[in-house]
CSV table of C-alpha atoms and ligand atoms in Angstrom, one decimal:
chain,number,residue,atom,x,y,z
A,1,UNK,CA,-66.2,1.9,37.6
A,2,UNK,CA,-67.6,-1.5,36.2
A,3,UNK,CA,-65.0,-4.4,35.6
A,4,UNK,CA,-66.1,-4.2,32.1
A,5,UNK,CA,-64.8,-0.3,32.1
A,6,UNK,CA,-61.5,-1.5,33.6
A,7,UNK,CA,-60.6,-3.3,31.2
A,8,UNK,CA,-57.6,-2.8,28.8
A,9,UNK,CA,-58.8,-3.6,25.0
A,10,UNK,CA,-56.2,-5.9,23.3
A,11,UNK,CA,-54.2,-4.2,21.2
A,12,UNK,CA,-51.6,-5.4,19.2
A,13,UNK,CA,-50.2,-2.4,17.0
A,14,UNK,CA,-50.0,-1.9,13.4
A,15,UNK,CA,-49.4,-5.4,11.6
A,16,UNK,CA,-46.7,-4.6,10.4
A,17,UNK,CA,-44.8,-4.0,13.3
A,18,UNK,CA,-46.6,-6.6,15.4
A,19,UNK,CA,-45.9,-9.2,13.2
A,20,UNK,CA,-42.4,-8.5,12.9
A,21,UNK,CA,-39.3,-10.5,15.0
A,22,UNK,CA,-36.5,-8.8,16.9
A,23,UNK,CA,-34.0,-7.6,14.3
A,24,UNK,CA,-31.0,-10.6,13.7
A,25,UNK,CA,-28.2,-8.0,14.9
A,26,UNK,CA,-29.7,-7.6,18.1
A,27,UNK,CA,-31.0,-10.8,18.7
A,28,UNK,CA,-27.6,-12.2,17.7
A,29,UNK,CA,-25.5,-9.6,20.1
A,30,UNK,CA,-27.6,-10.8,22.6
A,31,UNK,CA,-27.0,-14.8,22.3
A,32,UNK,CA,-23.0,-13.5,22.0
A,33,UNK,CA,-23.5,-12.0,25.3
A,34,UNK,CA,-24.8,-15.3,26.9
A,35,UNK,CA,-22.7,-17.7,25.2
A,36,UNK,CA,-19.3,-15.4,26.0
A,37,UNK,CA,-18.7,-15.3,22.1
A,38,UNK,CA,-16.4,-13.7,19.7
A,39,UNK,CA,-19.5,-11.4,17.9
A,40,UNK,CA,-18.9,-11.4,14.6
A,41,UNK,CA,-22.0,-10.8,13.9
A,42,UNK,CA,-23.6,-7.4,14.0
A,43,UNK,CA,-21.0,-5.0,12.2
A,44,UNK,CA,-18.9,-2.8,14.4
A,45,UNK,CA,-15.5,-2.5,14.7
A,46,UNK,CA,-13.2,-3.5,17.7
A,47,UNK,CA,-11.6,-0.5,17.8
A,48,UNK,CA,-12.8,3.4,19.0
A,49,UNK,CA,-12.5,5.4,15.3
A,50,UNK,CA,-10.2,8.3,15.3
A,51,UNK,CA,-8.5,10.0,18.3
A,52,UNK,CA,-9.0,13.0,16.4
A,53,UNK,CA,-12.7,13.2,15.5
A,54,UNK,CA,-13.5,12.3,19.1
A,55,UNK,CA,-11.6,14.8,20.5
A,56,UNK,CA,-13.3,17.5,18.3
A,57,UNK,CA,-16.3,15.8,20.0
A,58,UNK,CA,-15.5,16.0,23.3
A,59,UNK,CA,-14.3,19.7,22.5
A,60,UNK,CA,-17.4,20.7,21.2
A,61,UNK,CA,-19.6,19.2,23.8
A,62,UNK,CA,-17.7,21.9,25.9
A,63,UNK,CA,-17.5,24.7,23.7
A,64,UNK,CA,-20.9,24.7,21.1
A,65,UNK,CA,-24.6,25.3,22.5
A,66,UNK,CA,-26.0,22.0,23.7
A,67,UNK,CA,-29.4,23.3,22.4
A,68,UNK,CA,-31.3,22.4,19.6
A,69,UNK,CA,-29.2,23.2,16.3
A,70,UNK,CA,-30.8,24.4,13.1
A,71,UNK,CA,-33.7,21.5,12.1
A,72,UNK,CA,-31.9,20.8,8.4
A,73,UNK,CA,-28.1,20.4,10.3
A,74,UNK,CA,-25.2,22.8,11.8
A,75,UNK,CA,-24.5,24.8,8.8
A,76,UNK,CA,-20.7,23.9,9.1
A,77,UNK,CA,-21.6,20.3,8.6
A,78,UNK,CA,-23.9,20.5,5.4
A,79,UNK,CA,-20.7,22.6,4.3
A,80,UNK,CA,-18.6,20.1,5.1
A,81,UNK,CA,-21.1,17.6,4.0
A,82,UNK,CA,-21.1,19.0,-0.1
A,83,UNK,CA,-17.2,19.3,-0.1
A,84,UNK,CA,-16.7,16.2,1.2
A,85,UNK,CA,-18.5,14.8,-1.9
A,86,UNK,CA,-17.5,17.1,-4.3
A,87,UNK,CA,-13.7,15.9,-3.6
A,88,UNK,CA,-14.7,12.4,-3.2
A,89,UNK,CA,-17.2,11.7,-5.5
A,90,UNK,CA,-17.3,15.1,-8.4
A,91,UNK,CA,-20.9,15.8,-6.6
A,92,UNK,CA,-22.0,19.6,-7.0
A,93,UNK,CA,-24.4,19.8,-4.3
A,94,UNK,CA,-25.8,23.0,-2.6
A,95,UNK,CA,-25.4,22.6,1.1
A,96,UNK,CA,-28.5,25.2,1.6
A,97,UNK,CA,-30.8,23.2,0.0
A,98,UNK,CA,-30.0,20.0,-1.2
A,99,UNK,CA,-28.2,18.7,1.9
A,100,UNK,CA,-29.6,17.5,5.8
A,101,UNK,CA,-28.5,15.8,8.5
A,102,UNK,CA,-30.0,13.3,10.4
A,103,UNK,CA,-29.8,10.8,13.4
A,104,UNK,CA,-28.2,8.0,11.4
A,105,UNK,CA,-28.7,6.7,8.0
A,106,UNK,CA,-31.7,4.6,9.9
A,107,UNK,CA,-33.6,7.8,10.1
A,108,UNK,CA,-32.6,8.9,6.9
A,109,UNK,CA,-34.6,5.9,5.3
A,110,UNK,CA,-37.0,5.9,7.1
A,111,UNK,CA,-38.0,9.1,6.6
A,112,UNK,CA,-37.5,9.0,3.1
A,113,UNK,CA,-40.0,6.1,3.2
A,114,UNK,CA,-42.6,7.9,4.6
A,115,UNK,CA,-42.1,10.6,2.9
A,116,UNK,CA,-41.9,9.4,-0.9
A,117,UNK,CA,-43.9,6.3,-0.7
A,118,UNK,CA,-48.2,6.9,-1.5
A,119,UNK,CA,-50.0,4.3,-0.3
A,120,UNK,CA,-50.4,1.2,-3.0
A,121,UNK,CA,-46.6,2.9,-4.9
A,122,UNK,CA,-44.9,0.0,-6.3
A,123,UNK,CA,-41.1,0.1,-4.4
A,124,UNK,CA,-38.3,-2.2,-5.9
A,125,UNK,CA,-36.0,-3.8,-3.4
A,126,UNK,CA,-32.9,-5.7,-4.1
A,127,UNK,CA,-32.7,-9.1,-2.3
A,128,UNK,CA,-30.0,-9.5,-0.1
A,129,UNK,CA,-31.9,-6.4,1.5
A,130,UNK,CA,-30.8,-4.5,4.9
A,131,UNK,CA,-33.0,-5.5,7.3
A,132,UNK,CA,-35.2,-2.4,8.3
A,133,UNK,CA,-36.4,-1.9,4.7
A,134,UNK,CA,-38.9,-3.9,3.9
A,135,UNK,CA,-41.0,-3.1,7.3
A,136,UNK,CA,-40.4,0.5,6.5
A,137,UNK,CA,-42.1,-0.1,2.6
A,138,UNK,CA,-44.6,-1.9,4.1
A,139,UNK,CA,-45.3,1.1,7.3
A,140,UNK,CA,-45.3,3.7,4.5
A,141,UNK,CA,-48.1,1.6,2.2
A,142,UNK,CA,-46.0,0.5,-0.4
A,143,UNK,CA,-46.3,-2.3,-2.6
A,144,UNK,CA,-42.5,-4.5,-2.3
A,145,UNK,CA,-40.9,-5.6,-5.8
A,146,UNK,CA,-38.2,-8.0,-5.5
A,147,UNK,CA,-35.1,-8.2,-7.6
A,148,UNK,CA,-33.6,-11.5,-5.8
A,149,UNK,CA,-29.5,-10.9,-7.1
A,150,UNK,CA,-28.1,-14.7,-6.5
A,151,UNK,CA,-24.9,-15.5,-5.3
A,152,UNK,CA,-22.1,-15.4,-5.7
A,153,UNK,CA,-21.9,-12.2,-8.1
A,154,UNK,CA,-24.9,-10.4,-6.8
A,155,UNK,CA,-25.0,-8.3,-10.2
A,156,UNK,CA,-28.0,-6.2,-11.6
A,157,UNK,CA,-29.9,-8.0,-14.3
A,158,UNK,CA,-31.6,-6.6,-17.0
A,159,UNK,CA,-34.4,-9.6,-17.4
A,160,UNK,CA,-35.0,-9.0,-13.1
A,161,UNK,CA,-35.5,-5.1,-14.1
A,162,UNK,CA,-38.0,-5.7,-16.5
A,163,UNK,CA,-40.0,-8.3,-14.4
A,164,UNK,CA,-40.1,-5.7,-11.2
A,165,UNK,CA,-40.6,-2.4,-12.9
A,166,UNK,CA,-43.9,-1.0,-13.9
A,167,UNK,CA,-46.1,2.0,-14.6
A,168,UNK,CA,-46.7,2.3,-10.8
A,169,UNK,CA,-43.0,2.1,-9.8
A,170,UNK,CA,-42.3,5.2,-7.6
A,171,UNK,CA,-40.0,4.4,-5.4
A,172,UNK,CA,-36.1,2.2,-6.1
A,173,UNK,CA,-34.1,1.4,-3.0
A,174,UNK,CA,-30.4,0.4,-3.6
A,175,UNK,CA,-28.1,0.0,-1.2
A,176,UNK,CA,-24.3,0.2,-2.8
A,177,UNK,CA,-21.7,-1.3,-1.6
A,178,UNK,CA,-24.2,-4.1,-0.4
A,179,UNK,CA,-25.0,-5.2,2.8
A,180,UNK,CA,-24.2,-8.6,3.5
A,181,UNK,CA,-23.2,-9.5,0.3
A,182,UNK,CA,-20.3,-7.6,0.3
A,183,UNK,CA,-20.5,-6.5,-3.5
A,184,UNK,CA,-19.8,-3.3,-5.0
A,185,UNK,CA,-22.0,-2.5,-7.9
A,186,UNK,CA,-20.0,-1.2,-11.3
A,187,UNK,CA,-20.9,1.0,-14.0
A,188,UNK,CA,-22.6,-1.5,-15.9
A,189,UNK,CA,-25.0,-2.5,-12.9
A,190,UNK,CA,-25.6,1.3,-12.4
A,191,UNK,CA,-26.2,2.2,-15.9
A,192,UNK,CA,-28.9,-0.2,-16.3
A,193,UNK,CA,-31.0,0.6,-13.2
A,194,UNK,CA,-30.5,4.4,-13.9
A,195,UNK,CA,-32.0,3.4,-17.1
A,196,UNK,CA,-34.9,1.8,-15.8
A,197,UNK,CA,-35.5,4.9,-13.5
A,198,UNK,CA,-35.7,7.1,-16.1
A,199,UNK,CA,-38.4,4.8,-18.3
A,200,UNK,CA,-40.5,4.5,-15.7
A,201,UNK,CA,-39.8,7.9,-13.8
A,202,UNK,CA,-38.4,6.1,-10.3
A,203,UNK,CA,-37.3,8.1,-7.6
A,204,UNK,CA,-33.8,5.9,-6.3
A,205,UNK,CA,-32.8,6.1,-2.7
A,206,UNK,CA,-29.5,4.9,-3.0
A,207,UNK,CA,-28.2,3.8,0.6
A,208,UNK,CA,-24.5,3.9,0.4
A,209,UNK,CA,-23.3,4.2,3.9
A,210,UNK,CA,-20.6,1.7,2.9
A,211,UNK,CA,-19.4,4.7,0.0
A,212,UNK,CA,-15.9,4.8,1.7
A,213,UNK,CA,-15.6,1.0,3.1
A,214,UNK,CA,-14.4,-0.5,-0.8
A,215,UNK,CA,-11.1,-2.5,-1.2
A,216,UNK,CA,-8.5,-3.4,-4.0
A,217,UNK,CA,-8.5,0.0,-5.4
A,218,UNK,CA,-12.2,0.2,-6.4
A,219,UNK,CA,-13.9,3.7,-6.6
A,220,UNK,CA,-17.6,3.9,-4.9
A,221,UNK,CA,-20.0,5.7,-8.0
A,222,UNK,CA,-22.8,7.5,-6.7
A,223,UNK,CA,-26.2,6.3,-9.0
A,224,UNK,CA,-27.2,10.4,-8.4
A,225,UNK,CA,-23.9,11.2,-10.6
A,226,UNK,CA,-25.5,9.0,-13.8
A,227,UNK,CA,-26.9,11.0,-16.7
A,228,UNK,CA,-30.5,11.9,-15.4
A,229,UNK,CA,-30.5,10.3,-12.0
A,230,UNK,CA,-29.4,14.1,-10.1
A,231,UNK,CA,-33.1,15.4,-10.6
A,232,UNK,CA,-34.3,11.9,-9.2
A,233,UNK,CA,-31.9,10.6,-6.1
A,234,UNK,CA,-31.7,10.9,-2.7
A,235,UNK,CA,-28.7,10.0,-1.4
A,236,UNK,CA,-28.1,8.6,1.9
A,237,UNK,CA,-24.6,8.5,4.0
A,238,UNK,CA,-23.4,7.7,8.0
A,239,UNK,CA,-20.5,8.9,9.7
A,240,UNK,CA,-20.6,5.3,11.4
A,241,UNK,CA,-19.4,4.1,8.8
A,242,UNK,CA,-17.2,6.5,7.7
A,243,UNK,CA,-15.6,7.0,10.8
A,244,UNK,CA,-15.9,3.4,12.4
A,245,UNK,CA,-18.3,5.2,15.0
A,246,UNK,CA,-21.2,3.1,14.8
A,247,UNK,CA,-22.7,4.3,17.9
A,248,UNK,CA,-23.0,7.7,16.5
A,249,UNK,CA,-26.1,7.6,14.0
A,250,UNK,CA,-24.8,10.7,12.2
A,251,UNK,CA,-26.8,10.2,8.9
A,252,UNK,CA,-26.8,13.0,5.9
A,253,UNK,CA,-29.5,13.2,3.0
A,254,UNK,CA,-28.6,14.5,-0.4
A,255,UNK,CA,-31.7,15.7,-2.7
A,256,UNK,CA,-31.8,17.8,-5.5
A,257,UNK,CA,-34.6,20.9,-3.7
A,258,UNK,CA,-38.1,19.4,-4.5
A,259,UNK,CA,-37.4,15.7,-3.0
A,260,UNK,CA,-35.6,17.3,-0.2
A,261,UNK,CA,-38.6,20.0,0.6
A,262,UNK,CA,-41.1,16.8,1.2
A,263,UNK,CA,-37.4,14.6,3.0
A,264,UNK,CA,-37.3,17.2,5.9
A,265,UNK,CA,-40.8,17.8,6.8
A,266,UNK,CA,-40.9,14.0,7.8
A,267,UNK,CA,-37.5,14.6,9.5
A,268,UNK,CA,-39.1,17.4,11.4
A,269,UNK,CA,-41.5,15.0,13.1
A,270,UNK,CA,-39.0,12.0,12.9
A,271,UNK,CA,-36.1,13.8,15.7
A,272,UNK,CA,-36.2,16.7,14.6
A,273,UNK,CA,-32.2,17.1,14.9
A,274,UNK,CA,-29.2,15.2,16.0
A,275,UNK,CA,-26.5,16.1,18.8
A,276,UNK,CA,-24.7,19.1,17.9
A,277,UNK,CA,-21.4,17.9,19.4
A,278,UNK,CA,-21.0,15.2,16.8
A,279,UNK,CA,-22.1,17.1,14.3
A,280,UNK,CA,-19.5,19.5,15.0
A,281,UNK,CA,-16.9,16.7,15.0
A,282,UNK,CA,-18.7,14.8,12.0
A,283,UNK,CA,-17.8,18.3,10.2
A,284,UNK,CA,-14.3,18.3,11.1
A,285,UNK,CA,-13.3,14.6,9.9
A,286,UNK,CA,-15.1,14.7,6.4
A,287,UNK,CA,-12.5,17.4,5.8
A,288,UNK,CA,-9.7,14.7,6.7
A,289,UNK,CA,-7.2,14.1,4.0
A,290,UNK,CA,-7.3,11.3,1.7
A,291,UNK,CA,-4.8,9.3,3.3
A,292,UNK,CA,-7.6,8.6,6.5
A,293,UNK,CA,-9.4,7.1,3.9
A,294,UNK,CA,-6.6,5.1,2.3
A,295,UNK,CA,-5.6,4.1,5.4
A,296,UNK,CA,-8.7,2.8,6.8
A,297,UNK,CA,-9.4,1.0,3.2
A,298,UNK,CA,-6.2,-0.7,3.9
A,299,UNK,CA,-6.2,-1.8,7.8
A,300,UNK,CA,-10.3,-3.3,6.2
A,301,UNK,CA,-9.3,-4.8,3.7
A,302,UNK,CA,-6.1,-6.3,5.4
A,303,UNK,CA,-8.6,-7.8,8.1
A,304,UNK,CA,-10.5,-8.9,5.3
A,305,UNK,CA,-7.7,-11.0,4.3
A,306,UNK,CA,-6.9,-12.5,7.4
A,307,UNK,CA,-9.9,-13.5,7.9
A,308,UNK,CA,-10.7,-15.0,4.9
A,309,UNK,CA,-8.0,-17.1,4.7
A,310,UNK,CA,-8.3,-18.1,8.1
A,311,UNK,CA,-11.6,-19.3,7.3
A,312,UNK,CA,-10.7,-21.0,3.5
A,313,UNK,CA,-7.7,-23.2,6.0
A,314,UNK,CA,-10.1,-24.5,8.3
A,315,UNK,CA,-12.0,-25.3,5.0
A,316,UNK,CA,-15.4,-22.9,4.1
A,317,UNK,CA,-15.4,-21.6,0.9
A,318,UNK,CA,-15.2,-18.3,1.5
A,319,UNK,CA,-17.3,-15.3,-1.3
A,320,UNK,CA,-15.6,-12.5,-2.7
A,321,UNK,CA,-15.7,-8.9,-0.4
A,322,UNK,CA,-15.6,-5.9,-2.2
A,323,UNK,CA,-16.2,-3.7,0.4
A,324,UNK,CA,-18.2,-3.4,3.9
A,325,UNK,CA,-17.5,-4.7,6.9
A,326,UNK,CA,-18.8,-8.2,5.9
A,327,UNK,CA,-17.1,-11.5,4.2
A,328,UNK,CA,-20.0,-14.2,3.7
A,329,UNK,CA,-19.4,-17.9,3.7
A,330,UNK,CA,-20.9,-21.1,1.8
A,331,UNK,CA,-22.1,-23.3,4.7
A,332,UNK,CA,-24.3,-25.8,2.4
A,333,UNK,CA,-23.4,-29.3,3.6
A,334,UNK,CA,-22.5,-27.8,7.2
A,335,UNK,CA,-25.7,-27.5,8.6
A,336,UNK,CA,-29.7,-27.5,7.6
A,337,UNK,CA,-29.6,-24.0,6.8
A,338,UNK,CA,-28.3,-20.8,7.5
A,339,UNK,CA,-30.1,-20.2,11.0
A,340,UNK,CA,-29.1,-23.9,12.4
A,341,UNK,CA,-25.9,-23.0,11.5
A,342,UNK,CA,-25.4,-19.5,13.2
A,343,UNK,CA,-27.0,-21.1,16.5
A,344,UNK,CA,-24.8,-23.9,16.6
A,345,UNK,CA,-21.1,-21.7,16.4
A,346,UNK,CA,-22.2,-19.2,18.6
A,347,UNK,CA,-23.5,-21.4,21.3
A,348,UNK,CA,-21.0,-24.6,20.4
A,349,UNK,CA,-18.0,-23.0,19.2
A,350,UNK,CA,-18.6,-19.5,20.6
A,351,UNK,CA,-18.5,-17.4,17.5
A,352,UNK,CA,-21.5,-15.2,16.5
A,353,UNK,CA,-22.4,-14.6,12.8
A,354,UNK,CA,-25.5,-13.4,10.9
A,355,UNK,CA,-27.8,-16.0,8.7
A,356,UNK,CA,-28.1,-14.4,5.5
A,357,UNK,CA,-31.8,-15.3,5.0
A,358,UNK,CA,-32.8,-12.4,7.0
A,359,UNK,CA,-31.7,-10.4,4.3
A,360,UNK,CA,-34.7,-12.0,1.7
A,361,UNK,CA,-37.7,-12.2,2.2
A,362,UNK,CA,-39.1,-15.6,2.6
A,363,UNK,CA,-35.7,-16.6,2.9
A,364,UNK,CA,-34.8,-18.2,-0.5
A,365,UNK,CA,-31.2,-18.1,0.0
A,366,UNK,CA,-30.2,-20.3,3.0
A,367,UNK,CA,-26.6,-21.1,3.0
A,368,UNK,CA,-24.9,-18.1,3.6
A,369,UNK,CA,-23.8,-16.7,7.1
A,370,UNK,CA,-22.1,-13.5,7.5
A,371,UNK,CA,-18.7,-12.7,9.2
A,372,UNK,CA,-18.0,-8.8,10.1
A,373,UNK,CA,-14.0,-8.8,9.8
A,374,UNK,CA,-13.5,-5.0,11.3
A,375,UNK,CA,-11.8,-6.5,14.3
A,376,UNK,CA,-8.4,-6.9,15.8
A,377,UNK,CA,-6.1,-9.7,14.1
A,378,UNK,CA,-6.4,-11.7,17.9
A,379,UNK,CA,-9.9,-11.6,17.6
A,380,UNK,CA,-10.3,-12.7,14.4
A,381,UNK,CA,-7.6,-15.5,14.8
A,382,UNK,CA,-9.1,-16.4,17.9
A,383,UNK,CA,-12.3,-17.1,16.1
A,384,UNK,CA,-11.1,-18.7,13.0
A,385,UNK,CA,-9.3,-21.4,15.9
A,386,UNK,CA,-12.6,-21.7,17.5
A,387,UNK,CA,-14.4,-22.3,13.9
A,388,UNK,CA,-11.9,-24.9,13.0
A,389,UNK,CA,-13.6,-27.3,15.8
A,390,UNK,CA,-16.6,-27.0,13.5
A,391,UNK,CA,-14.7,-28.8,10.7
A,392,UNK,CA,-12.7,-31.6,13.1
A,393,UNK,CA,-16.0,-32.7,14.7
A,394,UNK,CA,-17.5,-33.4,11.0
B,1,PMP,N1,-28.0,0.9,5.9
B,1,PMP,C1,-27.1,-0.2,5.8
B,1,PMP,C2,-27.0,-0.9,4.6
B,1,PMP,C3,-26.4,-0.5,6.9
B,1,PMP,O1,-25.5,-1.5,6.9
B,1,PMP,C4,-26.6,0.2,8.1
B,1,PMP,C5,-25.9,-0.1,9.4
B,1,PMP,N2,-24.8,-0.8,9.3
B,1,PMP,C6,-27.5,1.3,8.1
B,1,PMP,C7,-28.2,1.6,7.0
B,1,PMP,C8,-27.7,2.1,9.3
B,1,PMP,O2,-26.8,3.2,9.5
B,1,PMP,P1,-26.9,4.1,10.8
B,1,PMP,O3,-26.2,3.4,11.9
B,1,PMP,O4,-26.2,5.3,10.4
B,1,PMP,O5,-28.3,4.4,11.1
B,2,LIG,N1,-25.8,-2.4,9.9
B,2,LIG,C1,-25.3,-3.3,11.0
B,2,LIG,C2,-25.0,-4.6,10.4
B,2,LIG,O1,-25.3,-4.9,9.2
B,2,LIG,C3,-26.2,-3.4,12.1
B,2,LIG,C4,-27.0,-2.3,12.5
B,2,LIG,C5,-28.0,-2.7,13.6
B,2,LIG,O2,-27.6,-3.4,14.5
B,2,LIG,N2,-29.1,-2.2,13.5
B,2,LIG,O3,-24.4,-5.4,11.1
């Protein structure tokens, strides 16, 4: 063979991928890892979940077939999936055709992406954005349409609607509760983009892993239950988050039948299926009673407090969380930006956090960093302590 035929062509991938930076949770983990931080950064609680739900894990790892379950989901868990939000959230969902499982709520997106979006469809994003959203858009052909919500209310407004929506809108993805911002959208919010949907005949993918994670006795309102919005919605939930299992990536997909017909035929090529044994033990704790879910609101949204006044005495100002994991902070006259910031605590004060400019594109919003608070009161008073350095050396 010639040197010539020897050669390996370069190749750098699809652009959109290529172009692209490690994701900020990993990267950040990993800098936690070297500096011997307190990562409160990417959002996972300290703790293991319930006893319970892993031990109908660890049972059904020895008791159900360890082959490939049905494509669409163990039929016990789409059961379990439609009472669970019928009693939580009044949803009236058939669990034969309008509900699936998947491998996480990751896969869930992303296959909705690639299933929904035609090549040059208009998608409107809200800025703060989860990370793994716009790539997706992009990877599936579709055009990104910004509606930048500013701090520190983060509400949906009617003047942004009209500038982002148009006659080649296909596609709205909202994630509620909101990841970082930590803001739970209301009626009002909701009533107006469900509005918009129907004008301009959007499909919404509503994201709302955080469904269950809401404090100070707010109720999570699924866009799909608005007038019009069932025959136009996929929803999207994790038993990560529902559970505190992060590691799990247990996802489920509500559609009404004709969304979810195209939804599992790019799940079919996506992974197919997801781990029967946590299926199984996913099925088991959405039937929990309503005090799990009172109780884990509670322990949240008491580690919410802690650490937010932990963090308002050493003297940030501190936004308002209405649910996730996440409490953001104002760190304008701290540091150049939000970036400079997060590498100077975690590798000078040993604390990990997440820049929120990763969450806009073109990162016009640079002063707020992230906390996740789901950890143990030592842990997060051990970091608020470290923090506190931060404030005495200025
Ligand atoms: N969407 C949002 C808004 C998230 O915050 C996360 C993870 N925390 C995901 C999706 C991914 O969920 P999963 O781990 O089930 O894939
Ligand atoms: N969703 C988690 C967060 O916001 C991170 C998930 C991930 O690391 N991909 O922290």
């Amino acid at each position: 063979m010639s040197p010539a035929a020897n050669r390996i062509p370069p190749f750098t991938g699809h652009p959109v991928f290529a172009e692209l930076p490690e994701t900020v949770f990993e990267s950040m983990s990993r800098l936690a890892r070297q500096h011997g931080a307190i990562n409160l950064g990417q959002g996972f609680p300290d703790g293991q979940g319930p006893d319970d739900v892993r031990a109908a894990a660890a049972r059904a790892l020895e008791s159900v077939s360890n082959q490939y379950p049905p494509m669409m989901g163990l039929p016990s868990l789409r059961s379990a999936i439609a009472a669970h939000y019928r009693h939580h959230q009044g949803l009236d969902l058939d669990p034969e055709r309008e509900v699936m499982v998947t491998s996480g709520a990751t896969e869930a997106l992303a296959g909705a992406l690639m299933a929904l979006v035609r090549p040059g469809d208009e998608v409107v994003l809200f800025e703060p954005m989860y990370d793994a959203y716009l790539p997706l858009v992009r990877r599936a052909g579709g055009v990104p349409r910004f509606v930048s919500l500013k701090p520190p209310h983060f509400r949906i407004e009617e003047a942004a609607l009209a500038d982002a929506f148009s006659e080649r809108t296909r596609i709205v993805l909202l994630n509620n509760p909101l990841n970082p911002s930590a803001t739970v959208f209301g009626p009002d919010d909701l009533a107006l983009l469900a509005q918009f949907c129907r004008r301009f005949d959007a499909v919404a993918v509503c994201d709302e892993v955080w469904e269950h994670v809401i404090f100070d006795g707010r109720r999570h309102r699924p866009l799909m239950a608005l007038p019009g919005m069932r025959e136009r919605t996929v929803k999207i939930g994790s038993a990560g988050k529902i559970f505190s299992l992060t590691g799990w990536k247990v996802g489920f997909v509500m559609a009404p039948e004709p969304l979810m017909r195209v939804l599992s035929r790019a799940h079919q090529f996506l992974t197919f299926t997801t781990p029967p044994n946590l299926q199984e033990a996913v099925a088991y704790g959405l039937a929990k009673d309503d005090a799990y879910f009172k109780d884990m609101r509670a322990e949240l949204a008491r580690s919410r407090d802690r650490l937010s006044a932990g963090l308002s005495g050493i003297g940030f100002t501190v936004l308002p969380s209405a649910g996730t994991y996440f409490l953001t902070v104002d760190i304008a006259g701290l540091a150049p930006d939000d970036v400079v910031f997060c590498e100077r605590i975690v590798a000078e004060h040993g604390v990990a956090a997440i820049p929120v400019s990763a969450f806009y594109e073109g990162g016009s919003v640079t002063n707020l960093v992230r906390f996740c608070f789901a950890k143990t009161d030592a842990t997060l008073d051990a970091a608020v302590e470290r923090l506190a350095g931060l404030f005495r050396a200025t």
